Amino acid sequence: MLHVAEAARVSVATVSALINGTATVSPELSQRIEQAIRDIGYKRNAIARSLKMGTTRTIGLTVPHITNPFFTDVVSVIQQAFDRAGYAVMLCCTDEDLNTQDDQIRLLLDRMVDGLIVARVGDGAILKRIVDDANVPVVLLDRICKGIDTDAVVLDNQRAVFDAITYLINLGHRRIGYITGTSDISPMHDRMAGYREALHAAGLPIAEELIRFGNFHEIDGYNETMQMLSSHDRPSAIFSANNPMVIGTMKAIRDIGLSCPEDISVACFDDFPWSDVFQPQLTTVAQPVQAIGEQAANLLLDRLAGNRDAPPRKLLLKGRLMIRNSCRPLGAIAQSVSA
Amino acid sequence: MLHVAEAARVSVATVSALINGTATVSPELSQRIEQAIRDIGYKRNAIARSLKMGTTRTIGLTVPHITNPFFTDVVSVIQQAFDRAGYAVMLCCTDEDLNTQDDQIRLLLDRMVDGLIVARVGDGAILKRIVDDANVPVVLLDRICKGIDTDAVVLDNQRAVFDAITYLINLGHRRIGYITGTSDISPMHDRMAGYREALHAAGLPIAEELIRFGNFHEIDGYNETMQMLSSHDRPSAIFSANNPMVIGTMKAIRDIGLSCPEDISVACFDDFPWSDVFQPQLTTVAQPVQAIGEQAANLLLDRLAGNRDAPPRKLLLKGRLMIRNSCRPLGAIAQSVSA
DNA sequence: AACGCTAATCTAAACGTTTCGATCATGTCA
DNA sequence: TGACATGATCGAAACGTTTAGATTAGCGTT
């Protein structure tokens, strides 16, 4: 900018005024400056600008795993929204690890991001402290957090799983396996509540040996399914509370020599784009990823636009049960269907 | 930092020296400074630091679509690698659009990223200009670019498709449909060359009506497949040159009332994690995503570590044909197999 | 006691912007 | 003609660091 100013024989203040349109500059000087900018190939240094302005037009986004198709989609939507608004997004994947998450958030805050969208991991105490004293708007995504009272967009997880399990019950299933992630994050907690509520509403007992905890990965789904299916009193249906784990479930079913839905019915949380193309076509709970991403982006953009003091807004979106062919009717119900 | 210095009754230079370990500071002052840092809750402002140092410890990463599982995986690997190295990554999705890409790269360069990993889109002329006068190391990912002579890691696409098509030919297929993206990017060009080479090597004619161009999306795969299958002389196998389009192909096959592999064989480029769980299990060309991501990250990290003048390094990785059950033997070959 | 050496600390300039207030020419009005 | 508003331009400080070079204090030598 200094060089431009010299070349155009004006002060840097004038160059800045022209570039930002913050003051009128005469046509003559404008012309000289623009020429100089072209000649020199000048590009404004956004870092210097950020330092002076106190804003980076960059936001931080952390998710547990970008390879989980739910997060892939949401990240994609959020990225597009901020791109449109002229913001850059720094992406971090916490790998479902608390320390990684804390480090990454600190990294983002060091870099003076203007805002944060966080699908948090683990207990919120440290996150809360970090976020509190960095004075930056935060929106919680997918997972709310007890200590942190801020904007959030989440699914009505309990209701969604309630519907799914009730569907299985109505098909005649009585022993329904449930594979979940560690329940220290809200969706897992709420989904489990939906499971229990559905069984309870139908007057069915809750068999604790059918509730299995994994660590969100395919391998966990595989292991837990293997164990369940090896028991002599195996379930007739399995619901997986997340998407990567259901792949493991399907592999376990295959490896153990059973087939779905003939021998065992399967449903899971989170839809994927190819779910109605391959067999079996999985029955899933679909989240409105587009809406989730857009709402999260909008909440943050609204704060960034200056609306700092509005009370925290919590958005609760509804899931949708996508019924396909991976669950089959059982017993009397099967009879009446085939009759 | 000024506040810390005042609270500890030292100069800012001393504080800086302690924080960065660039000079020895006495135990006594160290203690006072550390105490002040804790009391005040001081965090270094990375923006100011970047301005002074001329480095942001941030890199830019642009891909066409993050929802394409190939790019999802590669992005994930790259993100992890830079995370380990203490770099942040700014992610942009160009949506396969040239102007979007140019805008985003400018955005990244404005923000003074230290380096760039680009899966480019369209013709490289503008990209070249942009990259030339920003003096930043660039590594090309998945797609090389005529004008730009820089580090790159790509697959041996021609060979990979040659192998896949040859496999189909050996199964007895003679009319093999080929669905590709616009061939102005290198992988599509090279894959097509592999297709033609394989047919040629087998002495088969090339039926131009079986070569269909889409725009990388599922819907394109759907439309092109529909057209191919509606012809009276339809192919016995279809190869899709990218992953999202094959979903469209499968949907078209389903909607038209055919089934795979009984009526039509299907194979495609890019593997996905669930490909051996659902039916049909697609035969695919798997890219070594882990290696691709790591190599790209390493090339860039090496440049960032100071190795600026080494000649451009081109890494050519090998694909792997994952044979599953979506392609069936035909004619005489089928006879001999079943005999 | 004077000297030089080392280690610890500080002063101040620099990075590239934005912006406040000052300056200055020009035209308007009484 | 003098006072004054207006519009264009500029000078300089500020944002929060890093760092080269200056300064100071402490110590061992001679």
XYZ file of C-alpha atoms in Angstrom, chain B:
339
model
C 1.339 -8.468 26.331
C 1.754 -4.865 27.324
C -0.434 -5.506 30.340
C 1.557 -8.544 31.278
C 4.764 -6.553 31.020
C 3.391 -3.834 33.239
C 2.030 -6.250 35.789
C 5.345 -8.049 35.950
C 7.263 -4.754 35.907
C 9.349 -5.742 32.900
C 9.495 -4.726 29.269
C 7.456 -6.362 26.561
C 10.677 -7.543 24.997
C 11.365 -9.658 28.039
C 7.913 -11.122 27.995
C 8.327 -12.008 24.350
C 11.731 -13.507 25.028
C 10.322 -15.713 27.733
C 7.320 -16.848 25.752
C 9.345 -17.733 22.705
C 12.456 -18.854 24.509
C 14.492 -16.614 22.225
C 16.685 -15.333 25.021
C 17.452 -16.348 28.557
C 15.515 -14.595 31.224
C 16.330 -14.843 34.905
C 14.332 -17.211 37.087
C 13.053 -14.309 39.085
C 11.586 -12.408 36.167
C 10.366 -15.607 34.580
C 8.395 -16.279 37.652
C 6.901 -12.805 37.810
C 6.000 -12.928 34.145
C 4.411 -16.336 34.311
C 2.387 -15.244 37.274
C 1.210 -12.156 35.427
C 0.281 -14.257 32.401
C -1.857 -16.477 34.560
C -3.420 -13.580 36.448
C -4.349 -11.707 33.345
C -5.217 -14.786 31.343
C -3.019 -13.567 28.551
C -3.192 -15.225 25.139
C -0.798 -14.319 22.410
C -2.418 -12.597 19.471
C -1.491 -14.745 16.514
C -2.592 -12.084 14.069
C -0.114 -9.524 15.340
C 2.500 -12.221 15.371
C 1.717 -13.170 11.795
C 1.964 -9.591 10.695
C 5.408 -9.236 12.161
C 6.674 -12.668 11.227
C 5.205 -12.865 7.769
C 3.856 -16.326 8.406
C 0.434 -17.433 9.546
C 0.932 -21.143 10.155
C -2.201 -21.632 8.173
C -2.645 -23.342 4.848
C -5.427 -23.214 2.330
C -7.067 -26.328 0.941
C -9.512 -26.276 -1.922
C -11.413 -29.244 -3.258
C -14.322 -29.454 -5.692
C -16.749 -31.200 -3.341
C -16.220 -32.307 0.152
C -19.181 -34.688 -0.094
C -17.385 -36.791 -2.663
C -16.027 -39.553 -0.413
C -12.644 -39.464 -2.073
C -12.181 -35.834 -1.165
C -13.748 -36.320 2.239
C -11.097 -38.870 3.080
C -8.234 -36.901 1.623
C -9.316 -33.728 3.391
C -9.516 -35.655 6.617
C -6.004 -37.019 6.255
C -4.561 -33.653 5.257
C -6.294 -31.939 8.125
C -4.815 -34.389 10.586
C -1.329 -34.039 9.179
C -1.327 -30.268 9.463
C -2.950 -30.388 12.833
C -0.032 -32.473 14.043
C 2.382 -29.942 12.602
C 0.650 -27.088 14.371
C -0.924 -25.602 11.276
C -4.535 -24.612 10.817
C -6.279 -25.397 7.566
C -8.772 -23.218 5.800
C -11.085 -25.342 3.721
C -12.846 -24.185 0.589
C -15.147 -26.089 -1.745
C -15.217 -24.829 -5.284
C -18.278 -26.770 -6.346
C -16.394 -27.595 -9.532
C -16.745 -23.953 -10.556
C -13.886 -21.954 -12.012
C -14.893 -18.541 -10.744
C -15.641 -19.803 -7.278
C -12.222 -21.373 -7.208
C -10.473 -18.170 -8.261
C -12.360 -16.150 -5.668
C -11.561 -18.605 -2.943
C -7.900 -18.780 -3.746
C -7.720 -15.025 -3.700
C -9.502 -15.055 -0.362
C -6.956 -17.496 0.981
C -3.994 -15.570 -0.350
C -5.359 -12.318 1.044
C -5.302 -14.038 4.390
C -1.661 -14.789 3.841
C -1.833 -18.540 4.006
C 1.650 -20.014 4.059
C 0.823 -22.614 1.477
C -1.885 -24.036 -0.709
C -3.122 -27.493 -1.596
C -5.382 -27.337 -4.591
C -7.512 -29.870 -6.404
C -7.975 -27.523 -9.263
C -10.938 -26.943 -11.465
C -11.076 -25.897 -15.078
C -8.243 -24.401 -17.052
C -5.217 -23.330 -15.110
C -4.420 -19.960 -16.663
C -5.912 -17.765 -13.977
C -4.883 -20.092 -11.202
C -1.372 -19.863 -12.573
C -1.357 -16.087 -12.545
C -2.785 -15.928 -9.069
C -0.337 -18.409 -7.720
C 2.647 -16.951 -9.533
C 2.483 -13.544 -8.028
C 1.521 -14.676 -4.599
C 4.784 -16.187 -3.674
C 3.461 -19.198 -1.872
C 4.215 -22.886 -2.285
C 1.442 -24.822 -3.946
C 0.871 -28.514 -4.237
C -1.550 -29.846 -6.745
C -3.788 -32.628 -5.575
C -5.461 -35.289 -7.693
C -5.416 -33.024 -10.711
C -2.357 -31.668 -12.409
C -2.353 -28.601 -14.540
C -0.502 -27.892 -17.748
C 0.744 -24.402 -17.072
C 1.688 -24.925 -13.475
C 4.944 -26.604 -12.758
C 4.826 -27.354 -9.073
C 4.688 -30.194 -6.596
C 1.860 -32.585 -7.289
C 0.475 -35.901 -6.179
C -1.797 -37.739 -8.531
C -2.924 -41.203 -9.383
C -1.893 -43.152 -12.431
C -5.413 -42.771 -13.701
C -4.883 -44.135 -17.154
C -3.379 -47.342 -15.899
C -6.062 -47.771 -13.258
C -8.907 -47.466 -15.731
C -7.057 -49.571 -18.234
C -6.960 -52.357 -15.672
C -10.619 -51.982 -14.785
C -11.826 -51.988 -18.368
C -9.549 -54.880 -19.225
C -11.088 -56.784 -16.359
C -14.540 -56.190 -17.845
C -13.342 -57.242 -21.257
C -11.893 -60.423 -19.830
C -15.273 -61.146 -18.310
C -16.630 -61.147 -21.834
C -18.067 -57.643 -22.065
C -17.872 -56.045 -25.474
C -20.104 -52.997 -25.218
C -18.921 -51.067 -22.169
C -20.540 -47.749 -21.366
C -18.307 -45.054 -19.965
C -19.560 -42.102 -17.941
C -17.096 -39.339 -17.284
C -16.860 -35.748 -16.124
C -15.801 -32.956 -18.427
C -12.349 -33.829 -19.619
C -10.719 -30.476 -19.021
C -9.244 -31.808 -15.826
C -6.421 -34.250 -15.958
C -7.918 -37.270 -14.188
C -10.925 -37.342 -16.465
C -8.699 -36.987 -19.485
C -6.353 -39.738 -18.363
C -9.113 -42.097 -17.302
C -10.715 -41.734 -20.674
C -7.375 -42.521 -22.270
C -7.246 -45.679 -20.171
C -10.677 -46.661 -21.422
C -9.754 -46.164 -25.038
C -6.430 -47.882 -24.594
C -8.022 -50.948 -23.061
C -10.566 -51.318 -25.839
C -7.897 -50.773 -28.416
C -5.556 -53.297 -26.850
C -8.354 -55.849 -26.983
C -9.066 -55.040 -30.596
C -12.539 -53.763 -29.775
C -14.172 -50.854 -31.584
C -14.876 -47.666 -29.695
C -18.547 -46.787 -29.820
C -18.726 -43.057 -29.273
C -22.373 -43.243 -28.246
C -21.270 -45.225 -25.205
C -19.050 -42.398 -23.969
C -21.161 -39.939 -21.991
C -20.202 -36.709 -20.331
C -21.733 -35.552 -17.067
C -20.924 -32.895 -14.549
C -19.651 -35.053 -11.706
C -22.958 -35.132 -9.834
C -25.274 -38.009 -9.065
C -27.959 -36.543 -11.297
C -25.599 -36.557 -14.252
C -24.818 -40.201 -13.736
C -28.533 -40.850 -13.596
C -29.361 -39.004 -16.792
C -26.540 -40.415 -18.841
C -27.258 -43.949 -17.695
C -30.922 -43.529 -18.493
C -30.082 -42.511 -22.021
C -27.665 -45.365 -22.523
C -30.089 -47.938 -21.194
C -32.979 -46.640 -23.264
C -31.144 -47.362 -26.486
C -32.035 -50.620 -28.204
C -28.426 -51.660 -28.251
C -27.530 -51.044 -24.661
C -24.166 -51.810 -23.098
C -23.667 -54.886 -20.942
C -21.473 -52.996 -18.515
C -21.050 -49.431 -17.372
C -17.975 -47.846 -15.874
C -18.399 -44.564 -14.063
C -15.345 -42.355 -13.831
C -16.320 -40.893 -10.530
C -18.071 -41.880 -7.403
C -21.122 -39.635 -7.037
C -22.147 -40.406 -10.599
C -22.219 -44.131 -9.984
C -24.972 -43.621 -7.432
C -26.969 -42.064 -10.245
C -26.128 -44.993 -12.438
C -27.403 -47.445 -9.848
C -30.599 -45.467 -9.391
C -31.194 -45.376 -13.111
C -30.710 -49.130 -13.367
C -33.200 -49.634 -10.564
C -35.740 -47.179 -11.969
C -35.641 -48.704 -15.414
C -36.379 -52.091 -13.883
C -33.061 -53.780 -14.471
C -30.776 -55.248 -11.903
C -27.063 -55.316 -11.313
C -25.173 -57.525 -11.990
C -27.793 -59.805 -13.593
C -28.776 -57.442 -16.395
C -25.931 -55.023 -16.345
C -22.496 -54.922 -14.760
C -21.236 -51.818 -13.025
C -17.835 -50.635 -11.864
C -16.550 -47.234 -10.932
C -13.701 -45.075 -9.854
C -13.150 -44.460 -6.141
C -13.906 -46.882 -3.395
C -16.169 -46.230 -0.462
C -16.117 -47.670 3.032
C -19.404 -49.501 2.768
C -18.826 -50.978 -0.667
C -18.391 -54.506 0.580
C -21.372 -54.486 2.897
C -24.350 -53.817 0.690
C -25.504 -55.587 -2.446
C -24.357 -55.411 -5.092
C -20.874 -54.985 -3.776
C -19.403 -52.594 -6.277
C -16.203 -53.353 -8.073
C -14.161 -50.186 -7.830
C -10.817 -48.605 -8.432
C -9.575 -47.703 -4.966
C -7.248 -44.783 -4.555
C -4.725 -44.871 -1.717
C -6.374 -41.922 0.021
C -4.226 -42.135 3.110
C -1.023 -42.020 1.087
C -2.319 -39.298 -1.206
C -3.245 -37.058 1.689
C -0.056 -37.682 3.574
C 2.190 -37.183 0.583
C 0.487 -33.956 -0.324
C 0.840 -32.727 3.237
C 4.473 -33.779 3.379
C 5.354 -32.075 0.134
C 3.894 -28.847 1.399
C 5.333 -29.142 4.883
C 8.727 -29.704 3.343
C 8.438 -26.491 1.353
C 7.220 -24.681 4.423
C 10.208 -25.962 6.340
C 12.327 -23.930 3.987
C 13.054 -26.220 1.083
C 11.866 -23.691 -1.456
C 14.144 -24.179 -4.401
C 14.012 -27.915 -4.919
C 12.695 -28.722 -8.375
C 8.966 -29.581 -8.550
C 8.251 -33.103 -7.395
C 5.557 -35.158 -9.068
C 4.258 -38.173 -7.200
C 2.397 -40.786 -9.194
C 0.502 -43.283 -7.078
C -1.093 -46.525 -8.143
C -4.762 -47.364 -7.918
C -6.012 -50.793 -6.974
C -8.859 -52.684 -8.571
C -11.198 -53.978 -5.888
C -13.039 -56.869 -7.475
C -16.423 -57.577 -5.911
C -19.661 -58.859 -7.293
C -21.149 -56.088 -9.397
C -19.747 -57.403 -12.665
C -20.734 -60.761 -14.071
C -19.098 -62.975 -16.668
C -20.739 -63.030 -20.075
C -21.169 -65.470 -22.952
C -18.546 -68.141 -23.366
C -16.778 -67.038 -20.240
C -19.934 -67.411 -18.178
C -20.381 -70.932 -19.626
C -16.907 -72.000 -18.724
C -17.247 -70.549 -15.252
C -20.515 -72.308 -14.505
C -19.325 -75.545 -16.119
